[in-house]
PDB file of C-alpha atoms (C1' of nucleotides) in Angstrom:
ATOM      1  CA  MET A   1     134.889  37.108  71.042  1.00 56.00           C
ATOM      2  CA  VAL A   2     131.447  38.637  71.093  1.00 60.00           C
ATOM      3  CA  LYS A   3     131.010  41.816  69.076  1.00 59.00           C
ATOM      4  CA  TYR A   4     130.504  45.008  71.023  1.00 73.00           C
ATOM      5  CA  ASP A   5     129.295  48.387  69.895  1.00 86.00           C
ATOM      6  CA  ASP A   6     132.425  50.517  69.955  1.00 88.00           C
ATOM      7  CA  GLU A   7     130.561  53.797  70.305  1.00 92.00           C
ATOM      8  CA  LEU A   8     128.539  52.491  73.205  1.00 94.00           C
ATOM      9  CA  LEU A   9     131.705  51.315  74.953  1.00 94.00           C
ATOM     10  CA  ASP A  10     133.378  54.672  74.237  1.00 96.00           C
ATOM     11  CA  ASP A  11     130.478  56.449  75.882  1.00 96.00           C
ATOM     12  CA  VAL A  12     130.066  54.161  78.861  1.00 95.00           C
ATOM     13  CA  PHE A  13     133.753  54.103  79.727  1.00 96.00           C
ATOM     14  CA  HIS A  14     133.940  57.838  79.229  1.00 97.00           C
ATOM     15  CA  VAL A  15     131.073  58.260  81.678  1.00 97.00           C
ATOM     16  CA  LEU A  16     132.908  56.089  84.175  1.00 96.00           C
ATOM     17  CA  SER A  17     136.153  58.047  83.857  1.00 97.00           C
ATOM     18  CA  ASP A  18     134.806  60.949  85.917  1.00 98.00           C
ATOM     19  CA  PRO A  19     134.528  60.667  89.726  1.00 97.00           C
ATOM     20  CA  THR A  20     131.449  62.885  89.928  1.00 98.00           C
ATOM     21  CA  ARG A  21     129.597  60.683  87.480  1.00 98.00           C
ATOM     22  CA  ARG A  22     130.720  57.516  89.244  1.00 97.00           C
ATOM     23  CA  GLU A  23     129.384  58.955  92.484  1.00 97.00           C
ATOM     24  CA  ILE A  24     126.067  59.875  90.842  1.00 97.00           C
ATOM     25  CA  LEU A  25     125.707  56.360  89.483  1.00 96.00           C
ATOM     26  CA  LYS A  26     126.336  54.899  92.896  1.00 94.00           C
ATOM     27  CA  GLN A  27     123.846  57.265  94.460  1.00 95.00           C
ATOM     28  CA  LEU A  28     121.158  56.386  91.944  1.00 95.00           C
ATOM     29  CA  GLY A  29     121.366  52.798  93.117  1.00 91.00           C
ATOM     30  CA  VAL A  30     119.412  53.922  96.152  1.00 90.00           C
ATOM     31  CA  GLY A  31     116.561  55.063  93.955  1.00 92.00           C
ATOM     32  CA  GLU A  32     115.327  57.824  91.704  1.00 94.00           C
ATOM     33  CA  MET A  33     116.470  61.319  92.597  1.00 96.00           C
ATOM     34  CA  THR A  34     115.909  64.904  91.553  1.00 97.00           C
ATOM     35  CA  VAL A  35     118.745  66.988  90.118  1.00 98.00           C
ATOM     36  CA  MET A  36     118.707  69.149  93.228  1.00 97.00           C
ATOM     37  CA  ASN A  37     119.191  66.207  95.535  1.00 97.00           C
ATOM     38  CA  LEU A  38     121.789  64.601  93.329  1.00 98.00           C
ATOM     39  CA  ALA A  39     123.744  67.852  93.334  1.00 97.00           C
ATOM     40  CA  LYS A  40     123.674  68.313  97.099  1.00 97.00           C
ATOM     41  CA  PRO A  41     126.779  66.246  98.012  1.00 97.00           C
ATOM     42  CA  PHE A  42     128.936  67.989  95.414  1.00 97.00           C
ATOM     43  CA  ASP A  43     130.749  71.282  95.706  1.00 96.00           C
ATOM     44  CA  MET A  44     129.705  72.216  92.227  1.00 97.00           C
ATOM     45  CA  SER A  45     127.147  74.378  90.459  1.00 97.00           C
ATOM     46  CA  LEU A  46     123.802  72.967  89.366  1.00 98.00           C
ATOM     47  CA  PRO A  47     124.553  73.412  85.654  1.00 98.00           C
ATOM     48  CA  ALA A  48     127.686  71.334  86.112  1.00 98.00           C
ATOM     49  CA  ILE A  49     125.619  68.469  87.531  1.00 98.00           C
ATOM     50  CA  SER A  50     123.025  68.990  84.826  1.00 98.00           C
ATOM     51  CA  LYS A  51     125.770  68.519  82.242  1.00 98.00           C
ATOM     52  CA  HIS A  52     126.992  65.331  83.873  1.00 98.00           C
ATOM     53  CA  LEU A  53     123.464  64.005  83.828  1.00 98.00           C
ATOM     54  CA  LYS A  54     123.238  64.744  80.115  1.00 97.00           C
ATOM     55  CA  VAL A  55     126.403  62.742  79.570  1.00 98.00           C
ATOM     56  CA  LEU A  56     124.987  59.875  81.611  1.00 98.00           C
ATOM     57  CA  GLU A  57     121.741  60.044  79.672  1.00 97.00           C
ATOM     58  CA  LYS A  58     123.413  60.191  76.270  1.00 95.00           C
ATOM     59  CA  ALA A  59     125.341  57.043  77.164  1.00 96.00           C
ATOM     60  CA  GLY A  60     122.065  55.390  78.117  1.00 95.00           C
ATOM     61  CA  LEU A  61     123.009  54.875  81.741  1.00 95.00           C
ATOM     62  CA  VAL A  62     120.124  56.835  83.219  1.00 96.00           C
ATOM     63  CA  SER A  63     116.696  57.984  82.176  1.00 95.00           C
ATOM     64  CA  VAL A  64     114.495  60.866  83.292  1.00 96.00           C
ATOM     65  CA  ARG A  65     110.902  61.187  84.338  1.00 96.00           C
ATOM     66  CA  LYS A  66     109.336  64.625  84.624  1.00 95.00           C
ATOM     67  CA  GLU A  67     106.975  65.419  87.452  1.00 95.00           C
ATOM     68  CA  GLY A  68     106.013  69.054  87.868  1.00 94.00           C
ATOM     69  CA  THR A  69     109.154  71.135  87.972  1.00 96.00           C
ATOM     70  CA  PHE A  70     111.129  68.131  89.167  1.00 97.00           C
ATOM     71  CA  ARG A  71     113.056  65.669  87.087  1.00 97.00           C
ATOM     72  CA  TYR A  72     113.586  62.278  88.580  1.00 97.00           C
ATOM     73  CA  TYR A  73     116.683  60.564  87.316  1.00 97.00           C
ATOM     74  CA  GLY A  74     116.795  56.803  87.539  1.00 95.00           C
ATOM     75  CA  LEU A  75     119.204  54.016  86.681  1.00 94.00           C
ATOM     76  CA  ASN A  76     119.412  52.027  83.497  1.00 90.00           C
ATOM     77  CA  PRO A  77     121.573  49.255  84.885  1.00 85.00           C
ATOM     78  CA  LYS A  78     121.717  47.231  81.664  1.00 87.00           C
ATOM     79  CA  THR A  79     124.001  49.697  79.910  1.00 89.00           C
ATOM     80  CA  VAL A  80     126.657  49.369  82.576  1.00 89.00           C
ATOM     81  CA  ASP A  81     126.488  45.640  81.980  1.00 88.00           C
ATOM     82  CA  SER A  82     127.823  46.102  78.463  1.00 88.00           C
ATOM     83  CA  ALA A  83     131.005  47.680  79.830  1.00 89.00           C
ATOM     84  CA  PHE A  84     131.220  45.101  82.581  1.00 92.00           C
ATOM     85  CA  GLU A  85     130.848  42.263  80.125  1.00 90.00           C
ATOM     86  CA  TRP A  86     133.403  43.719  77.775  1.00 91.00           C
ATOM     87  CA  LEU A  87     135.887  43.942  80.631  1.00 90.00           C
ATOM     88  CA  MET A  88     135.057  40.415  81.724  1.00 91.00           C
ATOM     89  CA  GLU A  89     135.681  39.096  78.219  1.00 89.00           C
ATOM     90  CA  LEU A  90     138.941  40.991  77.967  1.00 90.00           C
ATOM     91  CA  ARG A  91     140.167  39.400  81.188  1.00 90.00           C
ATOM     92  CA  ASN A  92     138.939  36.069  80.002  1.00 89.00           C
ATOM     93  CA  PHE A  93     140.696  36.428  76.677  1.00 89.00           C
ATOM     94  CA  TRP A  94     143.897  37.364  78.451  1.00 87.00           C
ATOM     95  CA  THR A  95     143.688  34.393  80.765  1.00 85.00           C
ATOM     96  CA  THR A  96     143.229  31.863  78.012  1.00 85.00           C
ATOM     97  CA  GLN A  97     146.007  33.461  75.963  1.00 76.00           C
ATOM     98  CA  LEU A  98     148.320  33.550  78.932  1.00 65.00           C
ATOM     99  CA  THR A  99     148.024  29.825  79.512  1.00 61.00           C
ATOM    100  CA  SER A 100     148.718  28.909  75.904  1.00 56.00           C
ATOM    101  CA  LEU A 101     152.037  27.317  75.007  1.00 46.00           C
ATOM    102  CA  GLU A 102     152.676  29.858  72.280  1.00 49.00           C
ATOM    103  CA  HIS A 103     152.476  32.708  74.699  1.00 47.00           C
ATOM    104  CA  PHE A 104     154.660  30.877  77.164  1.00 45.00           C
ATOM    105  CA  LEU A 105     157.368  30.445  74.574  1.00 44.00           C
ATOM    106  CA  ASP A 106     157.087  34.004  73.278  1.00 47.00           C
ATOM    107  CA  ASN A 107     157.536  35.397  76.715  1.00 47.00           C
ATOM    108  CA  GLN A 108     160.587  33.677  78.025  1.00 45.00           C
ATOM    109  CA  PRO A 109     162.659  36.465  79.549  1.00 43.00           C
ATOM    110  CA  LYS A 110     165.329  37.625  77.129  1.00 38.00           C
ATOM    111  CA  GLU A 111     167.220  39.731  79.645  1.00 35.00           C
ATOM    112  CA  LYS A 112     166.973  40.592  83.286  1.00 29.00           C
TER     113      LYS A 112
ATOM    114  CA  MET H   1     132.091  49.493 100.016  1.00 56.00           C
ATOM    115  CA  VAL H   2     135.794  49.093  99.490  1.00 61.00           C
ATOM    116  CA  LYS H   3     137.745  52.291  98.929  1.00 61.00           C
ATOM    117  CA  TYR H   4     139.128  52.829  95.455  1.00 74.00           C
ATOM    118  CA  ASP H   5     141.728  55.259  94.236  1.00 87.00           C
ATOM    119  CA  ASP H   6     139.725  57.804  92.276  1.00 88.00           C
ATOM    120  CA  GLU H   7     142.650  58.914  90.145  1.00 92.00           C
ATOM    121  CA  LEU H   8     143.483  55.363  89.202  1.00 94.00           C
ATOM    122  CA  LEU H   9     139.882  54.710  88.198  1.00 94.00           C
ATOM    123  CA  ASP H  10     139.789  57.977  86.240  1.00 96.00           C
ATOM    124  CA  ASP H  11     142.863  56.884  84.316  1.00 96.00           C
ATOM    125  CA  VAL H  12     141.863  53.284  83.721  1.00 95.00           C
ATOM    126  CA  PHE H  13     138.368  54.129  82.539  1.00 96.00           C
ATOM    127  CA  HIS H  14     139.743  56.921  80.407  1.00 97.00           C
ATOM    128  CA  VAL H  15     142.107  54.447  78.777  1.00 97.00           C
ATOM    129  CA  LEU H  16     139.196  52.129  78.086  1.00 96.00           C
ATOM    130  CA  SER H  17     137.083  54.870  76.516  1.00 97.00           C
ATOM    131  CA  ASP H  18     139.096  54.800  73.300  1.00 98.00           C
ATOM    132  CA  PRO H  19     138.637  51.996  70.743  1.00 97.00           C
ATOM    133  CA  THR H  20     142.275  52.055  69.603  1.00 98.00           C
ATOM    134  CA  ARG H  21     143.471  51.556  73.161  1.00 98.00           C
ATOM    135  CA  ARG H  22     140.925  48.800  73.785  1.00 97.00           C
ATOM    136  CA  GLU H  23     142.193  47.039  70.674  1.00 96.00           C
ATOM    137  CA  ILE H  24     145.795  47.417  71.794  1.00 97.00           C
ATOM    138  CA  LEU H  25     144.968  45.932  75.184  1.00 96.00           C
ATOM    139  CA  LYS H  26     143.292  42.982  73.544  1.00 94.00           C
ATOM    140  CA  GLN H  27     146.207  42.474  71.232  1.00 94.00           C
ATOM    141  CA  LEU H  28     148.711  42.524  74.069  1.00 95.00           C
ATOM    142  CA  GLY H  29     146.925  39.541  75.567  1.00 91.00           C
ATOM    143  CA  VAL H  30     148.666  37.469  72.891  1.00 90.00           C
ATOM    144  CA  GLY H  31     152.053  38.531  74.185  1.00 92.00           C
ATOM    145  CA  GLU H  32     154.609  41.291  74.223  1.00 94.00           C
ATOM    146  CA  MET H  33     154.812  43.394  71.078  1.00 96.00           C
ATOM    147  CA  THR H  34     156.906  46.148  69.550  1.00 97.00           C
ATOM    148  CA  VAL H  35     155.392  49.537  68.766  1.00 97.00           C
ATOM    149  CA  MET H  36     155.753  48.849  65.073  1.00 97.00           C
ATOM    150  CA  ASN H  37     153.812  45.636  65.242  1.00 97.00           C
ATOM    151  CA  LEU H  38     151.173  47.094  67.504  1.00 97.00           C
ATOM    152  CA  ALA H  39     150.676  49.945  65.043  1.00 97.00           C
ATOM    153  CA  LYS H  40     150.326  47.716  61.982  1.00 96.00           C
ATOM    154  CA  PRO H  41     146.561  46.988  62.199  1.00 96.00           C
ATOM    155  CA  PHE H  42     145.684  50.652  62.603  1.00 97.00           C
ATOM    156  CA  ASP H  43     145.310  53.267  59.905  1.00 96.00           C
ATOM    157  CA  MET H  44     147.143  55.794  62.012  1.00 97.00           C
ATOM    158  CA  SER H  45     150.593  57.330  62.274  1.00 97.00           C
ATOM    159  CA  LEU H  46     153.233  55.858  64.546  1.00 97.00           C
ATOM    160  CA  PRO H  47     153.317  58.888  66.862  1.00 97.00           C
ATOM    161  CA  ALA H  48     149.593  58.470  67.416  1.00 98.00           C
ATOM    162  CA  ILE H  49     150.132  54.898  68.598  1.00 98.00           C
ATOM    163  CA  SER H  50     153.125  56.004  70.634  1.00 98.00           C
ATOM    164  CA  LYS H  51     150.900  58.477  72.450  1.00 98.00           C
ATOM    165  CA  HIS H  52     148.234  55.876  73.131  1.00 98.00           C
ATOM    166  CA  LEU H  53     150.912  53.653  74.587  1.00 98.00           C
ATOM    167  CA  LYS H  54     152.011  56.502  76.845  1.00 97.00           C
ATOM    168  CA  VAL H  55     148.445  56.827  78.090  1.00 97.00           C
ATOM    169  CA  LEU H  56     148.277  53.099  78.727  1.00 97.00           C
ATOM    170  CA  GLU H  57     151.588  53.219  80.541  1.00 96.00           C
ATOM    171  CA  LYS H  58     150.662  56.212  82.668  1.00 95.00           C
ATOM    172  CA  ALA H  59     147.546  54.373  83.800  1.00 95.00           C
ATOM    173  CA  GLY H  60     149.713  51.404  84.726  1.00 95.00           C
ATOM    174  CA  LEU H  61     148.061  49.041  82.256  1.00 95.00           C
ATOM    175  CA  VAL H  62     151.205  48.180  80.342  1.00 96.00           C
ATOM    176  CA  SER H  63     154.934  48.269  80.867  1.00 95.00           C
ATOM    177  CA  VAL H  64     157.868  48.510  78.499  1.00 96.00           C
ATOM    178  CA  ARG H  65     161.082  46.624  78.106  1.00 95.00           C
ATOM    179  CA  LYS H  66     163.822  48.001  75.864  1.00 95.00           C
ATOM    180  CA  GLU H  67     165.848  45.722  73.672  1.00 95.00           C
ATOM    181  CA  GLY H  68     168.056  47.405  71.123  1.00 95.00           C
ATOM    182  CA  THR H  69     166.029  49.900  69.179  1.00 96.00           C
ATOM    183  CA  PHE H  70     162.866  47.951  69.933  1.00 97.00           C
ATOM    184  CA  ARG H  71     160.452  48.504  72.744  1.00 97.00           C
ATOM    185  CA  TYR H  72     158.432  45.566  73.834  1.00 97.00           C
ATOM    186  CA  TYR H  73     155.136  46.501  75.406  1.00 97.00           C
ATOM    187  CA  GLY H  74     153.527  43.990  77.719  1.00 95.00           C
ATOM    188  CA  LEU H  75     150.394  43.742  79.814  1.00 94.00           C
ATOM    189  CA  ASN H  76     149.949  44.656  83.426  1.00 90.00           C
ATOM    190  CA  PRO H  77     146.661  42.828  83.927  1.00 86.00           C
ATOM    191  CA  LYS H  78     146.285  43.742  87.596  1.00 87.00           C
ATOM    192  CA  THR H  79     145.454  47.361  86.893  1.00 89.00           C
ATOM    193  CA  VAL H  80     142.488  46.448  84.752  1.00 89.00           C
ATOM    194  CA  ASP H  81     141.279  44.394  87.672  1.00 88.00           C
ATOM    195  CA  SER H  82     140.799  47.537  89.728  1.00 88.00           C
ATOM    196  CA  ALA H  83     138.326  48.896  87.185  1.00 89.00           C
ATOM    197  CA  PHE H  84     136.684  45.520  86.841  1.00 92.00           C
ATOM    198  CA  GLU H  85     136.294  45.199  90.577  1.00 90.00           C
ATOM    199  CA  TRP H  86     134.915  48.684  90.927  1.00 91.00           C
ATOM    200  CA  LEU H  87     132.293  47.915  88.299  1.00 89.00           C
ATOM    201  CA  MET H  88     131.491  44.613  89.971  1.00 90.00           C
ATOM    202  CA  GLU H  89     130.974  46.335  93.299  1.00 89.00           C
ATOM    203  CA  LEU H  90     128.800  48.983  91.720  1.00 90.00           C
ATOM    204  CA  ARG H  91     126.556  46.333  90.217  1.00 90.00           C
ATOM    205  CA  ASN H  92     126.560  44.506  93.486  1.00 89.00           C
ATOM    206  CA  PHE H  93     125.612  47.616  95.390  1.00 89.00           C
ATOM    207  CA  TRP H  94     122.821  48.297  92.958  1.00 87.00           C
ATOM    208  CA  THR H  95     121.494  44.789  93.260  1.00 85.00           C
ATOM    209  CA  THR H  96     121.339  44.828  97.036  1.00 85.00           C
ATOM    210  CA  GLN H  97     119.769  48.286  97.007  1.00 76.00           C
ATOM    211  CA  LEU H  98     117.258  47.269  94.405  1.00 65.00           C
ATOM    212  CA  THR H  99     116.016  44.376  96.469  1.00 61.00           C
ATOM    213  CA  SER H 100     115.560  46.447  99.612  1.00 56.00           C
ATOM    214  CA  LEU H 101     112.045  47.332 100.750  1.00 47.00           C
ATOM    215  CA  GLU H 102     112.897  50.992 100.971  1.00 50.00           C
ATOM    216  CA  HIS H 103     113.866  51.144  97.354  1.00 48.00           C
ATOM    217  CA  PHE H 104     110.826  49.159  96.349  1.00 46.00           C
ATOM    218  CA  LEU H 105     108.547  51.665  98.044  1.00 45.00           C
ATOM    219  CA  ASP H 106     110.421  54.683  96.674  1.00 48.00           C
ATOM    220  CA  ASN H 107     110.082  53.415  93.187  1.00 47.00           C
ATOM    221  CA  GLN H 108     106.442  52.591  92.844  1.00 46.00           C
ATOM    222  CA  PRO H 109     105.404  54.233  89.588  1.00 44.00           C
ATOM    223  CA  LYS H 110     103.736  57.546  90.248  1.00 39.00           C
ATOM    224  CA  GLU H 111     102.318  57.963  86.783  1.00 36.00           C
ATOM    225  CA  LYS H 112     102.137  56.003  83.588  1.00 29.00           C
TER     226      LYS H 112
ATOM    227  C1'  DC L   1     182.040  57.050  61.164  1.00 53.93           C
ATOM    228  C1'  DC L   2     177.773  56.589  58.337  1.00 53.93           C
ATOM    229  C1'  DT L   3     173.392  55.001  57.595  1.00 53.93           C
ATOM    230  C1'  DA L   4     169.050  52.716  58.424  1.00 53.93           C
ATOM    231  C1'  DA L   5     165.595  51.347  61.590  1.00 53.93           C
ATOM    232  C1'  DA L   6     162.626  52.012  65.562  1.00 53.93           C
ATOM    233  C1'  DC L   7     160.919  55.002  68.154  1.00 53.93           C
ATOM    234  C1'  DT L   8     159.989  59.636  70.574  1.00 53.93           C
ATOM    235  C1'  DT L   9     159.465  64.623  70.889  1.00 53.93           C
ATOM    236  C1'  DA L  10     157.811  68.960  69.220  1.00 53.93           C
ATOM    237  C1'  DA L  11     154.662  71.886  67.240  1.00 53.93           C
ATOM    238  C1'  DA L  12     150.400  72.655  65.513  1.00 53.93           C
ATOM    239  C1'  DC L  13     145.326  72.068  64.975  1.00 53.93           C
ATOM    240  C1'  DA L  14     140.351  71.211  65.565  1.00 53.93           C
ATOM    241  C1'  DC L  15     137.412  69.814  68.744  1.00 53.93           C
ATOM    242  C1'  DA L  16     135.761  67.980  73.373  1.00 53.93           C
ATOM    243  C1'  DT L  17     135.556  68.473  78.406  1.00 53.93           C
ATOM    244  C1'  DG L  18     134.465  70.214  82.843  1.00 53.93           C
ATOM    245  C1'  DG L  19     133.703  73.966  85.027  1.00 53.93           C
ATOM    246  C1'  DT L  20     131.784  78.909  85.755  1.00 53.93           C
ATOM    247  C1'  DT L  21     128.039  82.803  85.890  1.00 53.93           C
ATOM    248  C1'  DA L  22     123.985  84.810  84.096  1.00 53.93           C
ATOM    249  C1'  DA L  23     119.795  84.469  81.695  1.00 53.93           C
ATOM    250  C1'  DA L  24     115.800  81.694  80.115  1.00 53.93           C
ATOM    251  C1'  DT L  25     112.111  78.313  80.780  1.00 53.93           C
ATOM    252  C1'  DA L  26     108.489  75.699  82.865  1.00 53.93           C
ATOM    253  C1'  DT L  27     105.467  74.612  86.491  1.00 53.93           C
ATOM    254  C1'  DG L  28     102.949  75.070  90.807  1.00 53.93           C
ATOM    255  C1'  DA L  29     101.282  78.020  94.391  1.00 53.93           C
ATOM    256  C1'  DT L  30      99.263  82.538  96.038  1.00 53.93           C
TER     257       DT L  30
ATOM    258  C1'  DA J   1      99.014  88.006  87.025  1.00 53.93           C
ATOM    259  C1'  DT J   2     102.988  87.324  90.098  1.00 53.93           C
ATOM    260  C1'  DC J   3     106.326  84.834  92.304  1.00 53.93           C
ATOM    261  C1'  DA J   4     109.327  81.219  93.765  1.00 53.93           C
ATOM    262  C1'  DT J   5     111.325  76.830  92.646  1.00 53.93           C
ATOM    263  C1'  DA J   6     113.608  73.422  89.771  1.00 53.93           C
ATOM    264  C1'  DT J   7     116.124  72.902  86.053  1.00 53.93           C
ATOM    265  C1'  DT J   8     118.149  73.966  81.428  1.00 53.93           C
ATOM    266  C1'  DT J   9     120.489  76.865  78.018  1.00 53.93           C
ATOM    267  C1'  DA J  10     123.836  80.090  76.619  1.00 53.93           C
ATOM    268  C1'  DA J  11     128.136  82.076  76.594  1.00 53.93           C
ATOM    269  C1'  DC J  12     132.494  81.800  78.038  1.00 53.93           C
ATOM    270  C1'  DC J  13     137.071  79.928  79.543  1.00 53.93           C
ATOM    271  C1'  DA J  14     141.096  77.036  80.474  1.00 53.93           C
ATOM    272  C1'  DT J  15     142.713  72.739  79.760  1.00 53.93           C
ATOM    273  C1'  DG J  16     142.820  68.136  77.615  1.00 53.93           C
ATOM    274  C1'  DT J  17     142.397  64.893  73.545  1.00 53.93           C
ATOM    275  C1'  DG J  18     143.487  62.651  69.315  1.00 53.93           C
ATOM    276  C1'  DT J  19     145.505  63.366  65.383  1.00 53.93           C
ATOM    277  C1'  DT J  20     149.089  65.002  61.918  1.00 53.93           C
ATOM    278  C1'  DT J  21     153.814  66.105  59.898  1.00 53.93           C
ATOM    279  C1'  DA J  22     158.487  67.139  60.612  1.00 53.93           C
ATOM    280  C1'  DA J  23     162.460  66.900  63.246  1.00 53.93           C
ATOM    281  C1'  DG J  24     165.083  64.571  66.903  1.00 53.93           C
ATOM    282  C1'  DT J  25     167.267  60.406  69.384  1.00 53.93           C
ATOM    283  C1'  DT J  26     169.164  55.984  70.151  1.00 53.93           C
ATOM    284  C1'  DT J  27     171.086  51.810  68.772  1.00 53.93           C
ATOM    285  C1'  DA J  28     172.788  48.073  65.612  1.00 53.93           C
ATOM    286  C1'  DG J  29     175.484  46.947  61.682  1.00 53.93           C
ATOM    287  C1'  DG J  30     178.389  47.719  57.737  1.00 53.93           C
TER     288       DG J  30
END
DNA sequence: CCTAAACTTAAACACATGGTTAAATATGAT
DNA sequence: ATCATATTTAACCATGTGTTTAAGTTTAGG
């Protein structure tokens, strides 16, 4: 199995475990957005969104560009790939294990 | 976009955000295991592992089978699929958005 | 019935999280 | 200089997390 950076995975999966952040990530797929505009769909204060964006940034999922008083947040799609690939490998590992004879024998039902 | 259960995604991604739980999930790919054996590789008390297993169970990623004083934990691979599929769709959504003209125009660099 | 083994539950703790409101900061416009 | 706008920082709060140790619980075996 490929080696993954545990801390990176911690951060990325933690980011993904919050619905607001998932929604923000989806939204950013459309293009760069200001904090104000990102906040609009949510029934939540601006500082709350600002905090979520910090979490996203710390995990390397987004980056910021300043322009006047605005801050344009944009995607960093590669970081999500690390989580995706980890998940893919996990599933892959499971599948190969599950088809092995050893596993088959170990998992014969012992009761029902 | 397909509709996903937010609470399920919250739980599954939260499970995945901890390295101990990721390791447990990987390990369970080999086959059912008792708590004792699952705990062995970790430098951590048994109750700590027990709690992680509760989290995994609550998220629907594993299930338990009792046999005497032992508890055999086994995988529930389908639940991980929901997170995997959500991630896949997100990437997919991004990709289609990123190739659209609209996005291209919105994202011309404004400074450098 | 007694004991050992395999867990779980309880209680406690330090720290993180997700939210709030109010105040500070930075920038552009008048 | 003043003001409004966009955003962050600070301070606070309730709740959740990951861990520990100590005390149950359940079950198998002498």
